[in-house]
PDB file of C-alpha atoms in Angstrom:
ATOM      1  CA  MET A 232      89.372-137.370-123.773  1.00 84.00           C
ATOM      2  CA  THR A 233      87.281-138.546-126.798  1.00 91.00           C
ATOM      3  CA  ILE A 234      84.383-137.015-128.494  1.00 95.00           C
ATOM      4  CA  LEU A 235      81.828-139.744-129.355  1.00 96.00           C
ATOM      5  CA  LYS A 236      78.922-139.038-131.782  1.00 96.00           C
ATOM      6  CA  VAL A 237      75.837-141.456-131.740  1.00 97.00           C
ATOM      7  CA  ARG A 238      73.086-141.647-134.529  1.00 97.00           C
ATOM      8  CA  HIS A 239      70.218-143.767-133.381  1.00 97.00           C
ATOM      9  CA  LEU A 240      67.332-144.392-135.867  1.00 97.00           C
ATOM     10  CA  THR A 241      64.294-146.388-135.018  1.00 97.00           C
ATOM     11  CA  THR A 242      61.551-147.112-137.729  1.00 98.00           C
ATOM     12  CA  TYR A 243      58.175-148.723-137.261  1.00 97.00           C
ATOM     13  CA  ARG A 244      56.275-149.765-140.573  1.00 98.00           C
ATOM     14  CA  TYR A 245      52.558-150.647-140.966  1.00 98.00           C
ATOM     15  CA  ARG A 246      50.413-152.151-143.695  1.00 97.00           C
ATOM     16  CA  ARG A 247      48.058-149.042-143.629  1.00 97.00           C
ATOM     17  CA  PRO A 248      47.899-145.762-141.756  1.00 97.00           C
ATOM     18  CA  VAL A 249      47.557-146.088-138.021  1.00 98.00           C
ATOM     19  CA  GLY A 250      47.101-143.937-135.151  1.00 97.00           C
ATOM     20  CA  PHE A 251      49.826-143.623-132.467  1.00 98.00           C
ATOM     21  CA  GLY A 252      49.683-143.643-128.585  1.00 97.00           C
ATOM     22  CA  GLU A 253      52.267-141.848-126.430  1.00 98.00           C
ATOM     23  CA  HIS A 254      55.887-142.843-127.103  1.00 98.00           C
ATOM     24  CA  ARG A 255      58.450-142.709-124.357  1.00 98.00           C
ATOM     25  CA  MET A 256      62.086-142.096-125.250  1.00 98.00           C
ATOM     26  CA  MET A 257      65.311-142.492-123.341  1.00 98.00           C
ATOM     27  CA  PHE A 258      67.993-141.149-125.709  1.00 97.00           C
ATOM     28  CA  ARG A 259      69.579-138.287-123.792  1.00 97.00           C
ATOM     29  CA  PRO A 260      72.778-139.198-122.039  1.00 96.00           C
ATOM     30  CA  ARG A 261      73.461-138.462-118.321  1.00 93.00           C
ATOM     31  CA  ASP A 262      75.850-135.760-117.728  1.00 93.00           C
ATOM     32  CA  SER A 263      78.656-136.441-115.288  1.00 93.00           C
ATOM     33  CA  TYR A 264      82.260-135.898-114.553  1.00 91.00           C
ATOM     34  CA  ASP A 265      83.257-138.682-117.157  1.00 93.00           C
ATOM     35  CA  GLN A 266      80.884-137.775-119.973  1.00 95.00           C
ATOM     36  CA  ARG A 267      79.553-134.270-120.885  1.00 96.00           C
ATOM     37  CA  LEU A 268      76.616-133.772-123.409  1.00 97.00           C
ATOM     38  CA  LEU A 269      77.867-131.329-126.116  1.00 97.00           C
ATOM     39  CA  GLY A 270      74.789-131.397-128.265  1.00 96.00           C
ATOM     40  CA  SER A 271      71.647-133.434-129.042  1.00 96.00           C
ATOM     41  CA  SER A 272      68.854-133.350-131.560  1.00 97.00           C
ATOM     42  CA  LEU A 273      65.596-135.392-131.909  1.00 98.00           C
ATOM     43  CA  ARG A 274      63.592-135.784-135.186  1.00 98.00           C
ATOM     44  CA  ILE A 275      60.305-137.495-135.209  1.00 98.00           C
ATOM     45  CA  VAL A 276      58.388-138.419-138.404  1.00 98.00           C
ATOM     46  CA  PRO A 277      55.467-137.601-138.527  1.00 98.00           C
ATOM     47  CA  THR A 278      55.896-134.575-136.361  1.00 98.00           C
ATOM     48  CA  PRO A 279      54.275-135.278-133.044  1.00 98.00           C
ATOM     49  CA  GLN A 280      51.701-132.842-131.607  1.00 98.00           C
ATOM     50  CA  SER A 281      53.782-132.438-128.541  1.00 98.00           C
ATOM     51  CA  VAL A 282      57.096-133.315-126.912  1.00 98.00           C
ATOM     52  CA  ARG A 283      57.804-132.769-123.325  1.00 98.00           C
ATOM     53  CA  TRP A 284      60.715-133.654-121.076  1.00 98.00           C
ATOM     54  CA  VAL A 285      60.573-135.139-117.688  1.00 98.00           C
ATOM     55  CA  HIS A 286      63.034-136.740-115.084  1.00 98.00           C
ATOM     56  CA  ASP A 287      62.072-140.247-113.994  1.00 98.00           C
ATOM     57  CA  ALA A 288      62.522-141.590-110.348  1.00 97.00           C
ATOM     58  CA  PHE A 289      66.303-142.322-111.188  1.00 97.00           C
ATOM     59  CA  GLY A 290      67.037-138.859-112.590  1.00 97.00           C
ATOM     60  CA  ASN A 291      67.089-140.068-116.271  1.00 98.00           C
ATOM     61  CA  ALA A 292      65.860-137.628-118.976  1.00 98.00           C
ATOM     62  CA  VAL A 293      62.746-138.908-120.718  1.00 98.00           C
ATOM     63  CA  ALA A 294      61.008-137.516-123.724  1.00 98.00           C
ATOM     64  CA  LEU A 295      57.291-138.075-124.145  1.00 98.00           C
ATOM     65  CA  ALA A 296      55.808-137.567-127.541  1.00 98.00           C
ATOM     66  CA  ARG A 297      52.083-137.331-128.251  1.00 98.00           C
ATOM     67  CA  PHE A 298      50.582-137.648-131.856  1.00 98.00           C
ATOM     68  CA  ASP A 299      47.402-136.518-133.643  1.00 96.00           C
ATOM     69  CA  SER A 300      47.950-137.855-137.023  1.00 95.00           C
ATOM     70  CA  ALA A 301      47.957-141.318-138.669  1.00 97.00           C
ATOM     71  CA  ALA A 302      50.760-142.793-140.879  1.00 98.00           C
ATOM     72  CA  GLU A 303      52.199-146.044-142.394  1.00 98.00           C
ATOM     73  CA  GLU A 304      55.588-145.317-140.966  1.00 98.00           C
ATOM     74  CA  LEU A 305      57.001-143.873-137.810  1.00 98.00           C
ATOM     75  CA  SER A 306      60.491-142.912-137.202  1.00 98.00           C
ATOM     76  CA  PHE A 307      62.589-141.617-134.321  1.00 98.00           C
ATOM     77  CA  GLU A 308      66.118-140.179-135.079  1.00 98.00           C
ATOM     78  CA  SER A 309      68.367-139.093-132.243  1.00 98.00           C
ATOM     79  CA  ARG A 310      71.757-137.646-132.584  1.00 98.00           C
ATOM     80  CA  ILE A 311      73.993-136.877-129.664  1.00 97.00           C
ATOM     81  CA  GLU A 312      77.543-135.824-129.181  1.00 97.00           C
ATOM     82  CA  VAL A 313      79.395-136.273-125.802  1.00 97.00           C
ATOM     83  CA  GLU A 314      82.807-135.505-124.471  1.00 96.00           C
ATOM     84  CA  HIS A 315      83.883-138.781-123.089  1.00 94.00           C
ATOM     85  CA  PHE A 316      86.619-139.226-120.366  1.00 92.00           C
ATOM     86  CA  PRO A 317      87.720-142.892-119.840  1.00 85.00           C
ATOM     87  CA  ASP A 318      87.778-143.319-116.146  1.00 77.00           C
ATOM     88  CA  PRO A 319      90.483-145.927-115.099  1.00 73.00           C
ATOM     89  CA  VAL A 320      89.205-148.242-112.387  1.00 78.00           C
ATOM     90  CA  ASP A 321      91.712-148.753-109.485  1.00 77.00           C
ATOM     91  CA  PHE A 322      89.216-149.733-106.845  1.00 77.00           C
ATOM     92  CA  GLN A 323      90.350-147.104-104.355  1.00 86.00           C
ATOM     93  CA  SER A 324      87.591-148.151-102.078  1.00 93.00           C
ATOM     94  CA  GLU A 325      87.205-147.465 -98.419  1.00 96.00           C
ATOM     95  CA  ASP A 326      89.394-149.613 -96.237  1.00 96.00           C
ATOM     96  CA  TYR A 327      86.474-151.631 -94.813  1.00 96.00           C
ATOM     97  CA  ALA A 328      85.333-152.511 -98.448  1.00 97.00           C
ATOM     98  CA  LYS A 329      88.616-153.615 -99.856  1.00 96.00           C
ATOM     99  CA  SER A 330      87.795-157.209 -98.991  1.00 95.00           C
ATOM    100  CA  TYR A 331      84.545-159.269 -99.240  1.00 96.00           C
ATOM    101  CA  PRO A 332      82.335-159.773 -97.243  1.00 96.00           C
ATOM    102  CA  PHE A 333      81.556-156.172 -96.032  1.00 96.00           C
ATOM    103  CA  ALA A 334      78.734-154.115 -94.758  1.00 97.00           C
ATOM    104  CA  TYR A 335      77.616-150.894 -96.414  1.00 98.00           C
ATOM    105  CA  ALA A 336      77.729-147.858 -94.149  1.00 97.00           C
ATOM    106  CA  GLU A 337      74.654-147.475 -91.972  1.00 97.00           C
ATOM    107  CA  ASP A 338      73.755-143.951 -93.499  1.00 97.00           C
ATOM    108  CA  GLU A 339      73.946-145.379 -97.134  1.00 97.00           C
ATOM    109  CA  GLN A 340      71.930-148.480 -96.437  1.00 97.00           C
ATOM    110  CA  PRO A 341      68.427-147.069 -96.890  1.00 97.00           C
ATOM    111  CA  ASP A 342      69.347-145.478-100.237  1.00 98.00           C
ATOM    112  CA  LEU A 343      71.077-148.625-101.499  1.00 98.00           C
ATOM    113  CA  ALA A 344      68.419-151.102-100.115  1.00 98.00           C
ATOM    114  CA  PRO A 345      66.370-151.144-103.384  1.00 98.00           C
ATOM    115  CA  PHE A 346      69.440-152.192-105.478  1.00 98.00           C
ATOM    116  CA  ILE A 347      70.439-154.974-103.140  1.00 98.00           C
ATOM    117  CA  VAL A 348      66.971-156.664-103.049  1.00 98.00           C
ATOM    118  CA  ARG A 349      66.854-159.473-105.506  1.00 97.00           C
ATOM    119  CA  ASN A 350      63.911-159.294-108.099  1.00 96.00           C
ATOM    120  CA  TYR A 351      63.782-162.748-109.635  1.00 96.00           C
ATOM    121  CA  PRO A 352      63.130-166.206-108.067  1.00 94.00           C
ATOM    122  CA  ASP A 353      65.972-168.539-107.348  1.00 95.00           C
ATOM    123  CA  PRO A 354      64.184-171.225-105.204  1.00 95.00           C
ATOM    124  CA  ALA A 355      66.985-173.749-105.429  1.00 96.00           C
ATOM    125  CA  GLY A 356      69.816-171.168-105.003  1.00 96.00           C
ATOM    126  CA  GLU A 357      71.257-171.850-108.383  1.00 97.00           C
ATOM    127  CA  LEU A 358      72.304-168.362-109.103  1.00 97.00           C
ATOM    128  CA  GLU A 359      73.675-167.938-105.559  1.00 95.00           C
ATOM    129  CA  ARG A 360      75.833-171.060-105.814  1.00 96.00           C
ATOM    130  CA  TRP A 361      77.105-169.851-109.255  1.00 97.00           C
ATOM    131  CA  ALA A 362      78.296-166.521-107.750  1.00 97.00           C
ATOM    132  CA  GLN A 363      79.758-168.053-104.718  1.00 95.00           C
ATOM    133  CA  ARG A 364      82.084-170.257-106.821  1.00 94.00           C
ATOM    134  CA  PHE A 365      84.380-167.216-107.110  1.00 94.00           C
ATOM    135  CA  LEU A 366      84.891-166.833-103.403  1.00 95.00           C
ATOM    136  CA  ARG A 367      87.814-168.198-101.554  1.00 83.00           C
ATOM    137  CA  PRO A 368      86.419-170.602 -98.926  1.00 83.00           C
ATOM    138  CA  GLY A 369      87.167-169.551 -95.369  1.00 83.00           C
ATOM    139  CA  GLN A 370      89.079-166.382 -96.450  1.00 87.00           C
ATOM    140  CA  ASP A 371      88.159-162.928 -97.329  1.00 90.00           C
ATOM    141  CA  THR A 372      88.206-162.209-101.098  1.00 93.00           C
ATOM    142  CA  PRO A 373      89.601-158.804-102.652  1.00 95.00           C
ATOM    143  CA  THR A 374      86.486-156.944-103.671  1.00 96.00           C
ATOM    144  CA  GLY A 375      87.783-155.619-106.937  1.00 94.00           C
ATOM    145  CA  ARG A 376      89.189-158.985-107.930  1.00 94.00           C
ATOM    146  CA  LEU A 377      85.878-160.686-107.215  1.00 96.00           C
ATOM    147  CA  LEU A 378      83.865-158.358-109.299  1.00 96.00           C
ATOM    148  CA  MET A 379      86.309-158.481-112.110  1.00 95.00           C
ATOM    149  CA  THR A 380      86.367-162.228-112.152  1.00 96.00           C
ATOM    150  CA  LEU A 381      82.606-162.294-112.134  1.00 97.00           C
ATOM    151  CA  THR A 382      82.494-160.057-115.023  1.00 97.00           C
ATOM    152  CA  THR A 383      85.072-162.038-117.016  1.00 96.00           C
ATOM    153  CA  ALA A 384      83.386-165.324-116.221  1.00 97.00           C
ATOM    154  CA  ILE A 385      80.141-164.266-117.775  1.00 97.00           C
ATOM    155  CA  GLY A 386      81.637-163.355-120.981  1.00 92.00           C
ATOM    156  CA  GLU A 387      83.701-166.605-121.134  1.00 94.00           C
ATOM    157  CA  SER A 388      81.087-168.968-119.870  1.00 93.00           C
ATOM    158  CA  PHE A 389      78.026-167.821-121.923  1.00 96.00           C
ATOM    159  CA  VAL A 390      77.338-167.360-125.615  1.00 95.00           C
ATOM    160  CA  TYR A 391      76.387-164.041-126.875  1.00 94.00           C
ATOM    161  CA  ASN A 392      73.512-163.935-129.358  1.00 90.00           C
ATOM    162  CA  ARG A 393      71.123-161.232-130.606  1.00 81.00           C
ATOM    163  CA  ARG A 394      67.487-161.767-130.019  1.00 73.00           C
ATOM    164  CA  THR A 395      64.654-160.056-131.967  1.00 65.00           C
ATOM    165  CA  GLU A 396      62.134-160.525-129.136  1.00 70.00           C
ATOM    166  CA  THR A 397      61.550-157.629-126.703  1.00 74.00           C
ATOM    167  CA  GLY A 398      62.291-157.880-123.150  1.00 85.00           C
ATOM    168  CA  THR A 399      64.925-159.538-120.946  1.00 94.00           C
ATOM    169  CA  GLN A 400      65.178-163.213-120.047  1.00 95.00           C
ATOM    170  CA  ASP A 401      65.153-164.007-116.294  1.00 96.00           C
ATOM    171  CA  PRO A 402      68.681-164.926-114.960  1.00 97.00           C
ATOM    172  CA  LEU A 403      67.841-168.607-114.284  1.00 97.00           C
ATOM    173  CA  THR A 404      67.067-168.993-118.009  1.00 97.00           C
ATOM    174  CA  THR A 405      70.340-167.385-118.899  1.00 97.00           C
ATOM    175  CA  LEU A 406      72.107-169.716-116.539  1.00 97.00           C
ATOM    176  CA  ARG A 407      70.431-172.810-117.817  1.00 96.00           C
ATOM    177  CA  LEU A 408      70.561-171.920-121.577  1.00 96.00           C
ATOM    178  CA  GLY A 409      74.191-170.660-121.374  1.00 96.00           C
ATOM    179  CA  ARG A 410      73.412-167.893-123.810  1.00 95.00           C
ATOM    180  CA  GLY A 411      71.838-164.458-123.986  1.00 96.00           C
ATOM    181  CA  THR A 412      72.022-160.794-125.169  1.00 95.00           C
ATOM    182  CA  CYS A 413      73.803-157.904-123.538  1.00 95.00           C
ATOM    183  CA  ARG A 414      70.670-157.098-121.612  1.00 96.00           C
ATOM    184  CA  ASP A 415      70.357-160.767-120.354  1.00 97.00           C
ATOM    185  CA  PHE A 416      74.011-160.835-119.222  1.00 98.00           C
ATOM    186  CA  ALA A 417      73.736-157.391-117.519  1.00 98.00           C
ATOM    187  CA  LEU A 418      70.596-158.562-115.478  1.00 98.00           C
ATOM    188  CA  PHE A 419      72.424-161.999-114.821  1.00 98.00           C
ATOM    189  CA  MET A 420      75.289-160.088-113.123  1.00 98.00           C
ATOM    190  CA  ILE A 421      73.112-157.755-111.248  1.00 98.00           C
ATOM    191  CA  GLU A 422      71.215-160.609-109.675  1.00 98.00           C
ATOM    192  CA  ALA A 423      74.419-162.598-109.038  1.00 98.00           C
ATOM    193  CA  VAL A 424      76.147-159.656-107.178  1.00 98.00           C
ATOM    194  CA  ARG A 425      72.927-159.047-105.370  1.00 98.00           C
ATOM    195  CA  ALA A 426      72.993-162.662-104.105  1.00 97.00           C
ATOM    196  CA  LEU A 427      76.320-161.695-102.516  1.00 97.00           C
ATOM    197  CA  GLY A 428      74.889-158.563-100.942  1.00 98.00           C
ATOM    198  CA  PHE A 429      76.166-156.002-103.343  1.00 98.00           C
ATOM    199  CA  ALA A 430      74.014-153.071-104.562  1.00 98.00           C
ATOM    200  CA  ALA A 431      73.728-153.112-108.379  1.00 98.00           C
ATOM    201  CA  ARG A 432      71.727-151.441-111.055  1.00 98.00           C
ATOM    202  CA  PHE A 433      71.009-151.678-114.747  1.00 98.00           C
ATOM    203  CA  VAL A 434      72.477-149.269-117.393  1.00 98.00           C
ATOM    204  CA  SER A 435      71.218-148.649-120.815  1.00 97.00           C
ATOM    205  CA  GLY A 436      73.249-146.856-123.439  1.00 97.00           C
ATOM    206  CA  TYR A 437      75.584-147.199-126.349  1.00 97.00           C
ATOM    207  CA  LEU A 438      78.885-149.008-127.075  1.00 96.00           C
ATOM    208  CA  TYR A 439      81.610-147.625-129.176  1.00 94.00           C
ATOM    209  CA  VAL A 440      83.163-150.280-131.305  1.00 87.00           C
ATOM    210  CA  PRO A 441      86.928-149.310-132.054  1.00 80.00           C
ATOM    211  CA  THR A 442      88.500-150.073-135.364  1.00 62.00           C
ATOM    212  CA  ARG A 443      89.258-153.611-136.513  1.00 49.00           C
ATOM    213  CA  ASP A 444      92.667-153.331-134.805  1.00 46.00           C
ATOM    214  CA  GLY A 445      91.090-152.653-131.507  1.00 48.00           C
ATOM    215  CA  PRO A 446      89.675-155.011-129.007  1.00 51.00           C
ATOM    216  CA  ARG A 447      86.696-157.128-130.095  1.00 54.00           C
ATOM    217  CA  ARG A 448      83.491-155.873-128.941  1.00 58.00           C
ATOM    218  CA  LEU A 449      80.004-157.431-128.864  1.00 57.00           C
ATOM    219  CA  GLY A 450      76.804-155.463-128.915  1.00 51.00           C
ATOM    220  CA  GLY A 451      77.731-152.801-131.501  1.00 57.00           C
ATOM    221  CA  GLY A 452      75.169-151.535-134.023  1.00 61.00           C
ATOM    222  CA  SER A 453      72.269-151.320-131.503  1.00 78.00           C
ATOM    223  CA  THR A 454      71.676-150.031-128.076  1.00 93.00           C
ATOM    224  CA  HIS A 455      73.748-151.648-125.372  1.00 95.00           C
ATOM    225  CA  ALA A 456      73.423-152.682-121.719  1.00 97.00           C
ATOM    226  CA  TRP A 457      75.653-153.305-118.740  1.00 98.00           C
ATOM    227  CA  CYS A 458      75.473-152.795-114.985  1.00 98.00           C
ATOM    228  CA  GLN A 459      76.995-150.793-112.214  1.00 98.00           C
ATOM    229  CA  VAL A 460      78.003-151.962-108.645  1.00 98.00           C
ATOM    230  CA  TYR A 461      78.252-149.699-105.808  1.00 98.00           C
ATOM    231  CA  ILE A 462      81.630-149.919-103.933  1.00 97.00           C
ATOM    232  CA  PRO A 463      82.157-147.663-100.976  1.00 97.00           C
ATOM    233  CA  GLY A 464      84.951-145.079-101.783  1.00 95.00           C
ATOM    234  CA  ALA A 465      84.694-145.758-105.541  1.00 94.00           C
ATOM    235  CA  GLY A 466      80.981-145.229-106.141  1.00 95.00           C
ATOM    236  CA  TRP A 467      79.013-146.785-108.872  1.00 96.00           C
ATOM    237  CA  VAL A 468      81.491-148.715-110.963  1.00 96.00           C
ATOM    238  CA  GLU A 469      80.717-149.857-114.618  1.00 96.00           C
ATOM    239  CA  PHE A 470      80.967-153.564-115.388  1.00 97.00           C
ATOM    240  CA  ASP A 471      80.074-154.903-119.052  1.00 97.00           C
ATOM    241  CA  PRO A 472      79.969-158.546-118.729  1.00 97.00           C
ATOM    242  CA  THR A 473      79.289-158.978-122.486  1.00 96.00           C
ATOM    243  CA  ASN A 474      82.690-157.491-123.280  1.00 94.00           C
ATOM    244  CA  GLY A 475      84.688-157.784-120.010  1.00 94.00           C
ATOM    245  CA  ILE A 476      84.884-153.990-119.725  1.00 94.00           C
ATOM    246  CA  ILE A 477      85.563-152.649-116.300  1.00 94.00           C
ATOM    247  CA  GLY A 478      84.984-148.944-116.073  1.00 94.00           C
ATOM    248  CA  ASN A 479      83.368-146.574-118.603  1.00 93.00           C
ATOM    249  CA  ARG A 480      85.782-146.872-121.639  1.00 92.00           C
ATOM    250  CA  ASP A 481      83.875-147.132-124.913  1.00 93.00           C
ATOM    251  CA  LEU A 482      80.567-147.023-123.014  1.00 95.00           C
ATOM    252  CA  VAL A 483      78.036-144.050-123.257  1.00 97.00           C
ATOM    253  CA  ARG A 484      75.733-143.995-120.286  1.00 97.00           C
ATOM    254  CA  VAL A 485      72.104-142.969-121.050  1.00 98.00           C
ATOM    255  CA  ALA A 486      69.868-144.364-118.251  1.00 98.00           C
ATOM    256  CA  VAL A 487      70.283-146.220-115.081  1.00 98.00           C
ATOM    257  CA  ALA A 488      67.437-148.094-113.382  1.00 98.00           C
ATOM    258  CA  ARG A 489      66.719-150.864-110.688  1.00 98.00           C
ATOM    259  CA  LEU A 490      65.348-153.247-113.368  1.00 97.00           C
ATOM    260  CA  PRO A 491      65.755-153.507-117.235  1.00 97.00           C
ATOM    261  CA  SER A 492      61.998-152.661-117.766  1.00 96.00           C
ATOM    262  CA  GLN A 493      62.623-149.137-116.427  1.00 97.00           C
ATOM    263  CA  ALA A 494      65.370-148.319-118.830  1.00 97.00           C
ATOM    264  CA  VAL A 495      63.935-149.341-122.248  1.00 96.00           C
ATOM    265  CA  PRO A 496      65.231-146.797-124.897  1.00 96.00           C
ATOM    266  CA  LEU A 497      61.820-146.492-126.779  1.00 97.00           C
ATOM    267  CA  THR A 498      58.360-147.630-126.003  1.00 97.00           C
ATOM    268  CA  GLY A 499      54.824-146.795-127.352  1.00 97.00           C
ATOM    269  CA  THR A 500      51.614-148.034-128.764  1.00 97.00           C
ATOM    270  CA  PHE A 501      49.831-147.842-132.094  1.00 97.00           C
ATOM    271  CA  ARG A 502      46.059-147.891-132.766  1.00 96.00           C
ATOM    272  CA  GLY A 503      45.147-150.659-135.196  1.00 93.00           C
ATOM    273  CA  SER A 504      45.064-154.511-135.509  1.00 95.00           C
ATOM    274  CA  PRO A 505      48.000-156.714-134.838  1.00 93.00           C
ATOM    275  CA  GLU A 506      48.089-157.686-138.590  1.00 95.00           C
ATOM    276  CA  ASP A 507      48.882-153.947-139.444  1.00 96.00           C
ATOM    277  CA  GLU A 508      52.351-154.223-137.787  1.00 96.00           C
ATOM    278  CA  LEU A 509      55.170-154.859-140.520  1.00 96.00           C
ATOM    279  CA  GLY A 510      58.077-154.711-138.131  1.00 94.00           C
ATOM    280  CA  MET A 511      60.651-152.442-136.616  1.00 94.00           C
ATOM    281  CA  SER A 512      64.234-151.543-137.682  1.00 94.00           C
ATOM    282  CA  VAL A 513      67.075-150.153-135.514  1.00 93.00           C
ATOM    283  CA  GLU A 514      70.285-148.569-136.715  1.00 94.00           C
ATOM    284  CA  VAL A 515      72.832-147.290-134.244  1.00 95.00           C
ATOM    285  CA  GLN A 516      76.146-145.633-135.313  1.00 95.00           C
ATOM    286  CA  VAL A 517      78.859-144.660-132.814  1.00 95.00           C
ATOM    287  CA  THR A 518      81.764-142.804-134.195  1.00 94.00           C
ATOM    288  CA  SER A 519      84.872-141.396-132.376  1.00 92.00           C
ATOM    289  CA  GLU A 520      86.818-138.155-132.596  1.00 83.00           C
ATOM    290  CA  ASP A 521      89.890-137.932-130.373  1.00 68.00           C
ATOM    291  CA  GLY A 522      90.334-134.670-128.590  1.00 47.00           C
ATOM    292  CA  PRO A 523      93.110-133.120-126.473  1.00 44.00           C
ATOM    293  CA  GLY A 524      93.933-134.542-123.084  1.00 39.00           C
ATOM    294  CA  ASP A 525      91.950-133.091-120.274  1.00 38.00           C
TER     295      ASP A 525
END
């Protein structure tokens, strides 16, 4: 067991005092058997008129802030502390799902269907052909090995780069450019495994980067993104194609969604002209404190 502490500071700056519309925050981690929320705080400057919490369609905790004052700077500082239990992945799936291809159980299909449907065009089948390269022609392929190979191949085949523009590039762009961010790689893997008939969803959260003697990690110092694939008997399993991580080690899960646009950590508007906006800065620090075994 490890205790992970996260400080996430986002600051917007403007040329003159501007008004603010509602801001939507997804900073609070999801409680589960493999991570337990020990504490959290949220500091917003200027102080909002109100802050209320809701659960979205996926059960994520969302904070909504409304403002009645103007300012030249708007900042959001979230601090969380979680008890983290690395969950070793041994792919103890149901017998019928140990090899690909397989069909999901009839009673699970209606719930999984939205996460199987592809959401981005692939008119020439480029993405599907890329994913099928990892199948054994004429033979069944071990499900765990297939997903692990796909995860590793993305990290080895594409070049990671940070991008200041908001949003996520579509999977075909990632395939053709051969580069992208963690969000791009997560979406690429989601659409690739969906092309094979798997249920997959997008995950937004944080990445703990160990000391310099630990494994190399990409995507630290900011929010991070990866994906989950549903395997009967094993459930939703974490796959981080950016770093080749299988399972939840070093990953703090905050939100899950069908699409990246549904799990943006912070969104909002301001009232003013485009020239008023000076930019945004994001600082994320994830630190570790080892605890006794559980």
